[in-house]
Short mmCIF file of N, CA, C and O in Angstrom, two decimals:
data_model
loop_
_atom_site.label_atom_id
_atom_site.label_comp_id
_atom_site.label_asym_id
_atom_site.label_seq_id
_atom_site.Cartn_x
_atom_site.Cartn_y
_atom_site.Cartn_z
N UNK A 25 74.64 89.11 104.57
CA UNK A 25 73.80 89.08 103.39
C UNK A 25 72.37 88.74 103.77
O UNK A 25 72.13 87.96 104.68
N UNK A 26 71.45 89.29 103.04
CA UNK A 26 70.04 88.98 103.21
C UNK A 26 69.70 87.74 102.37
O UNK A 26 70.38 87.45 101.39
N UNK A 27 68.64 87.03 102.72
CA UNK A 27 68.28 85.83 101.96
C UNK A 27 68.04 86.07 100.47
O UNK A 27 68.23 85.17 99.67
N UNK A 28 67.63 87.26 100.09
CA UNK A 28 67.34 87.56 98.69
C UNK A 28 68.52 88.16 97.94
O UNK A 28 68.41 88.48 96.75
N UNK A 29 69.67 88.32 98.61
CA UNK A 29 70.86 88.87 97.97
C UNK A 29 71.48 87.83 97.04
O UNK A 29 71.23 86.64 97.15
N UNK A 30 72.30 88.31 96.14
CA UNK A 30 72.99 87.44 95.19
C UNK A 30 74.49 87.48 95.46
O UNK A 30 75.09 88.56 95.48
N UNK A 31 75.07 86.31 95.68
CA UNK A 31 76.51 86.20 95.89
C UNK A 31 77.19 85.90 94.57
O UNK A 31 76.77 85.03 93.81
N UNK A 32 78.25 86.65 94.28
CA UNK A 32 79.09 86.39 93.12
C UNK A 32 80.39 85.80 93.67
O UNK A 32 81.05 86.42 94.50
N UNK A 33 80.75 84.60 93.22
CA UNK A 33 81.95 83.93 93.69
C UNK A 33 83.03 84.01 92.62
O UNK A 33 82.80 83.63 91.47
N UNK A 34 84.21 84.49 93.00
CA UNK A 34 85.29 84.66 92.05
C UNK A 34 86.58 84.09 92.65
O UNK A 34 87.08 84.60 93.65
N UNK A 35 87.08 83.03 92.04
CA UNK A 35 88.36 82.46 92.41
C UNK A 35 89.42 83.07 91.51
O UNK A 35 89.24 83.16 90.30
N UNK A 36 90.55 83.48 92.09
CA UNK A 36 91.60 84.15 91.34
C UNK A 36 92.92 83.41 91.54
O UNK A 36 93.33 83.18 92.68
N UNK A 37 93.56 83.04 90.43
CA UNK A 37 94.88 82.43 90.50
C UNK A 37 95.75 83.01 89.38
O UNK A 37 95.48 82.81 88.21
N UNK A 38 96.79 83.73 89.77
CA UNK A 38 97.72 84.35 88.82
C UNK A 38 96.98 85.03 87.66
O UNK A 38 97.20 84.71 86.48
N UNK A 39 96.10 85.99 87.97
CA UNK A 39 95.26 86.57 86.91
C UNK A 39 96.03 87.51 86.00
O UNK A 39 97.01 88.14 86.39
N UNK A 40 95.55 87.62 84.78
CA UNK A 40 95.96 88.68 83.87
C UNK A 40 95.23 89.92 84.38
O UNK A 40 93.99 89.99 84.33
N UNK A 41 95.96 90.90 84.90
CA UNK A 41 95.29 92.03 85.56
C UNK A 41 94.45 92.87 84.61
O UNK A 41 93.47 93.47 85.03
N UNK A 42 94.82 92.92 83.34
CA UNK A 42 94.00 93.68 82.38
C UNK A 42 92.63 93.04 82.26
O UNK A 42 91.59 93.72 82.33
N UNK A 43 92.59 91.72 82.12
CA UNK A 43 91.31 91.03 82.01
C UNK A 43 90.54 91.09 83.33
O UNK A 43 89.31 91.21 83.33
N UNK A 44 91.27 90.99 84.44
CA UNK A 44 90.60 91.06 85.75
C UNK A 44 89.95 92.43 85.94
O UNK A 44 88.82 92.51 86.42
N UNK A 45 90.65 93.48 85.55
CA UNK A 45 90.07 94.82 85.67
C UNK A 45 88.81 94.95 84.80
O UNK A 45 87.82 95.55 85.24
N UNK A 46 88.84 94.38 83.60
CA UNK A 46 87.65 94.41 82.74
C UNK A 46 86.49 93.65 83.39
O UNK A 46 85.35 94.11 83.35
N UNK A 47 86.79 92.50 83.95
CA UNK A 47 85.75 91.71 84.62
C UNK A 47 85.17 92.47 85.80
O UNK A 47 83.95 92.56 85.95
N UNK A 48 86.03 93.04 86.63
CA UNK A 48 85.54 93.78 87.80
C UNK A 48 84.71 94.98 87.39
O UNK A 48 83.66 95.25 87.99
N UNK A 49 85.14 95.70 86.36
CA UNK A 49 84.36 96.85 85.88
C UNK A 49 83.00 96.40 85.36
O UNK A 49 81.98 97.06 85.60
N UNK A 50 82.97 95.28 84.67
CA UNK A 50 81.71 94.74 84.16
C UNK A 50 80.78 94.36 85.32
O UNK A 50 79.59 94.67 85.30
N UNK A 51 81.33 93.69 86.31
CA UNK A 51 80.52 93.33 87.48
C UNK A 51 79.99 94.58 88.17
O UNK A 51 78.82 94.63 88.57
N UNK A 52 80.83 95.58 88.31
CA UNK A 52 80.44 96.80 89.01
C UNK A 52 79.31 97.54 88.29
O UNK A 52 78.56 98.28 88.92
N UNK A 53 79.17 97.34 86.99
CA UNK A 53 78.11 98.03 86.24
C UNK A 53 76.75 97.34 86.35
O UNK A 53 75.76 97.86 85.82
N UNK A 54 76.69 96.22 87.02
CA UNK A 54 75.41 95.51 87.17
C UNK A 54 74.46 96.34 88.03
O UNK A 54 74.87 96.94 89.02
N UNK A 55 73.20 96.33 87.67
CA UNK A 55 72.23 97.17 88.38
C UNK A 55 71.33 96.38 89.34
O UNK A 55 70.49 96.97 90.00
N UNK A 56 71.51 95.09 89.40
CA UNK A 56 70.68 94.28 90.30
C UNK A 56 71.00 94.65 91.76
O UNK A 56 72.16 94.69 92.14
N UNK A 57 69.98 94.88 92.57
CA UNK A 57 70.25 95.19 93.97
C UNK A 57 70.65 93.93 94.74
O UNK A 57 70.35 92.81 94.34
N UNK A 58 71.34 94.13 95.84
CA UNK A 58 71.67 93.03 96.74
C UNK A 58 72.82 92.15 96.29
O UNK A 58 72.88 90.98 96.67
N UNK A 59 73.75 92.70 95.52
CA UNK A 59 74.91 91.92 95.09
C UNK A 59 76.00 91.97 96.16
O UNK A 59 76.16 92.97 96.86
N UNK A 60 76.76 90.90 96.27
CA UNK A 60 77.96 90.86 97.12
C UNK A 60 78.97 89.98 96.41
O UNK A 60 78.67 88.86 96.04
N UNK A 61 80.18 90.51 96.22
CA UNK A 61 81.25 89.79 95.54
C UNK A 61 82.17 89.16 96.57
O UNK A 61 82.69 89.84 97.46
N UNK A 62 82.37 87.85 96.45
CA UNK A 62 83.30 87.12 97.30
C UNK A 62 84.47 86.68 96.42
O UNK A 62 84.27 85.93 95.46
N UNK A 63 85.66 87.17 96.73
CA UNK A 63 86.85 86.86 95.95
C UNK A 63 87.81 86.07 96.84
O UNK A 63 88.03 86.42 97.99
N UNK A 64 88.34 85.00 96.28
CA UNK A 64 89.33 84.19 97.01
C UNK A 64 90.56 84.04 96.15
O UNK A 64 90.50 83.52 95.04
N UNK A 65 91.69 84.51 96.67
CA UNK A 65 92.97 84.40 95.99
C UNK A 65 93.52 83.00 96.23
O UNK A 65 93.76 82.59 97.36
N UNK A 66 93.74 82.26 95.16
CA UNK A 66 94.16 80.87 95.20
C UNK A 66 95.69 80.78 95.36
O UNK A 66 96.37 80.13 94.57
N UNK A 67 96.24 81.49 96.37
CA UNK A 67 97.69 81.49 96.64
C UNK A 67 98.48 81.86 95.40
O UNK A 67 99.46 81.22 95.04
N UNK A 68 98.03 82.92 94.72
CA UNK A 68 98.71 83.40 93.51
C UNK A 68 100.15 83.75 93.79
O UNK A 68 100.49 84.23 94.87
N UNK A 69 100.98 83.55 92.78
CA UNK A 69 102.40 83.90 92.89
C UNK A 69 102.76 85.10 92.03
O UNK A 69 103.86 85.63 92.15
N UNK A 70 101.84 85.55 91.17
CA UNK A 70 102.14 86.67 90.27
C UNK A 70 101.46 87.97 90.68
O UNK A 70 101.69 88.99 90.04
N UNK A 71 100.64 87.95 91.71
CA UNK A 71 99.97 89.16 92.18
C UNK A 71 99.96 89.14 93.71
O UNK A 71 99.66 88.13 94.34
N UNK A 72 100.34 90.27 94.30
CA UNK A 72 100.33 90.40 95.75
C UNK A 72 98.89 90.64 96.22
O UNK A 72 98.08 91.22 95.50
N UNK A 73 98.60 90.20 97.42
CA UNK A 73 97.26 90.38 98.00
C UNK A 73 96.89 91.86 98.04
O UNK A 73 95.76 92.23 97.77
N UNK A 74 97.87 92.72 98.34
CA UNK A 74 97.61 94.17 98.41
C UNK A 74 97.24 94.72 97.03
O UNK A 74 96.39 95.61 96.93
N UNK A 75 97.86 94.20 95.99
CA UNK A 75 97.53 94.65 94.63
C UNK A 75 96.11 94.23 94.25
O UNK A 75 95.35 95.00 93.65
N UNK A 76 95.74 93.02 94.63
CA UNK A 76 94.38 92.55 94.38
C UNK A 76 93.37 93.38 95.15
O UNK A 76 92.33 93.77 94.61
N UNK A 77 93.69 93.70 96.39
CA UNK A 77 92.81 94.55 97.20
C UNK A 77 92.64 95.92 96.54
O UNK A 77 91.53 96.45 96.49
N UNK A 78 93.71 96.48 96.02
CA UNK A 78 93.63 97.78 95.36
C UNK A 78 92.78 97.72 94.09
O UNK A 78 91.99 98.62 93.82
N UNK A 79 92.91 96.66 93.31
CA UNK A 79 92.05 96.49 92.13
C UNK A 79 90.58 96.45 92.52
O UNK A 79 89.74 97.08 91.88
N UNK A 80 90.27 95.72 93.56
CA UNK A 80 88.88 95.65 94.03
C UNK A 80 88.40 97.00 94.52
O UNK A 80 87.29 97.43 94.19
N UNK A 81 89.23 97.69 95.27
CA UNK A 81 88.85 99.00 95.81
C UNK A 81 88.57 99.99 94.68
O UNK A 81 87.63 100.79 94.76
N UNK A 82 89.37 99.93 93.61
CA UNK A 82 89.19 100.85 92.49
C UNK A 82 87.99 100.51 91.62
O UNK A 82 87.33 101.40 91.09
N UNK A 83 87.72 99.22 91.43
CA UNK A 83 86.73 98.81 90.42
C UNK A 83 85.40 98.36 90.99
O UNK A 83 84.41 98.31 90.25
N UNK A 84 85.33 97.99 92.25
CA UNK A 84 84.05 97.56 92.85
C UNK A 84 83.61 98.63 93.84
O UNK A 84 84.09 98.69 94.97
N UNK A 85 82.71 99.47 93.37
CA UNK A 85 82.23 100.59 94.19
C UNK A 85 80.71 100.56 94.38
O UNK A 85 80.19 101.28 95.21
N UNK A 86 80.02 99.73 93.60
CA UNK A 86 78.55 99.74 93.61
C UNK A 86 77.95 98.78 94.63
O UNK A 86 76.76 98.88 94.93
N UNK A 87 78.75 97.86 95.17
CA UNK A 87 78.25 96.88 96.13
C UNK A 87 79.44 96.36 96.94
O UNK A 87 80.60 96.56 96.56
N UNK A 88 79.18 95.69 98.05
CA UNK A 88 80.29 95.23 98.89
C UNK A 88 81.01 94.02 98.30
O UNK A 88 80.47 93.29 97.47
N UNK A 89 82.23 93.85 98.75
CA UNK A 89 83.02 92.67 98.38
C UNK A 89 83.78 92.18 99.61
O UNK A 89 84.00 92.92 100.56
N UNK A 90 84.17 90.92 99.56
CA UNK A 90 84.98 90.30 100.59
C UNK A 90 86.14 89.60 99.90
O UNK A 90 85.93 88.85 98.95
N UNK A 91 87.36 89.86 100.36
CA UNK A 91 88.54 89.24 99.78
C UNK A 91 89.23 88.37 100.82
O UNK A 91 89.49 88.82 101.94
N UNK A 92 89.53 87.13 100.44
CA UNK A 92 90.29 86.22 101.29
C UNK A 92 91.39 85.58 100.45
O UNK A 92 91.37 85.65 99.22
N UNK A 93 92.33 84.93 101.14
CA UNK A 93 93.44 84.27 100.44
C UNK A 93 93.63 82.88 101.01
O UNK A 93 93.60 82.69 102.23
N UNK A 94 93.82 81.92 100.13
CA UNK A 94 94.14 80.56 100.58
C UNK A 94 95.56 80.54 101.13
O UNK A 94 96.45 81.18 100.56
N UNK A 95 95.82 79.79 102.20
CA UNK A 95 97.17 79.69 102.73
C UNK A 95 98.10 78.91 101.79
O UNK A 95 99.32 79.06 101.84
N UNK A 96 97.49 78.07 100.94
CA UNK A 96 98.24 77.30 99.95
C UNK A 96 97.29 77.02 98.80
O UNK A 96 96.08 77.21 98.92
N UNK A 97 97.82 76.55 97.69
CA UNK A 97 97.00 76.27 96.53
C UNK A 97 96.09 75.07 96.81
O UNK A 97 96.57 73.98 97.10
N UNK A 98 94.78 75.30 96.74
CA UNK A 98 93.79 74.25 97.01
C UNK A 98 93.18 73.69 95.74
O UNK A 98 92.38 72.76 95.80
N UNK A 99 93.49 74.27 94.59
CA UNK A 99 92.83 73.89 93.35
C UNK A 99 91.49 74.58 93.24
O UNK A 99 90.97 75.13 94.21
N UNK A 100 90.92 74.55 92.06
CA UNK A 100 89.66 75.28 91.85
C UNK A 100 88.53 74.73 92.71
O UNK A 100 87.75 75.49 93.28
N UNK A 101 88.42 73.41 92.82
CA UNK A 101 87.34 72.85 93.65
C UNK A 101 87.47 73.25 95.10
O UNK A 101 86.49 73.66 95.73
N UNK A 102 88.67 73.15 95.64
CA UNK A 102 88.88 73.54 97.03
C UNK A 102 88.63 75.01 97.28
O UNK A 102 88.10 75.40 98.31
N UNK A 103 89.02 75.83 96.31
CA UNK A 103 88.81 77.26 96.46
C UNK A 103 87.34 77.62 96.42
O UNK A 103 86.86 78.41 97.23
N UNK A 104 86.59 77.03 95.49
CA UNK A 104 85.15 77.32 95.44
C UNK A 104 84.44 76.76 96.67
O UNK A 104 83.46 77.34 97.14
N UNK A 105 84.89 75.65 97.20
CA UNK A 105 84.32 75.15 98.46
C UNK A 105 84.58 76.15 99.58
O UNK A 105 83.70 76.39 100.41
N UNK A 106 85.77 76.73 99.62
CA UNK A 106 86.08 77.74 100.64
C UNK A 106 85.26 79.01 100.45
O UNK A 106 84.91 79.67 101.42
N UNK A 107 84.96 79.33 99.20
CA UNK A 107 84.12 80.50 98.95
C UNK A 107 82.73 80.28 99.50
O UNK A 107 82.08 81.17 99.99
#
């Protein structure tokens, strides 16, 4: 990332995929240059990492994203610290 880029941090834990798809589509429609989405899966039990990757691949096309997964549930504070 460049110093003037904007990082979007998104922690995900057992998301409602319909709402997540709406959120990702909304983010993808942003026109600000220099965006980068960082997504961290909080050891979800209701969505596989591959499914989350596919949602990102389908809905985030206007800027880069990075997806990681916690090895165990860290809680929201721990996850945002990791982001």
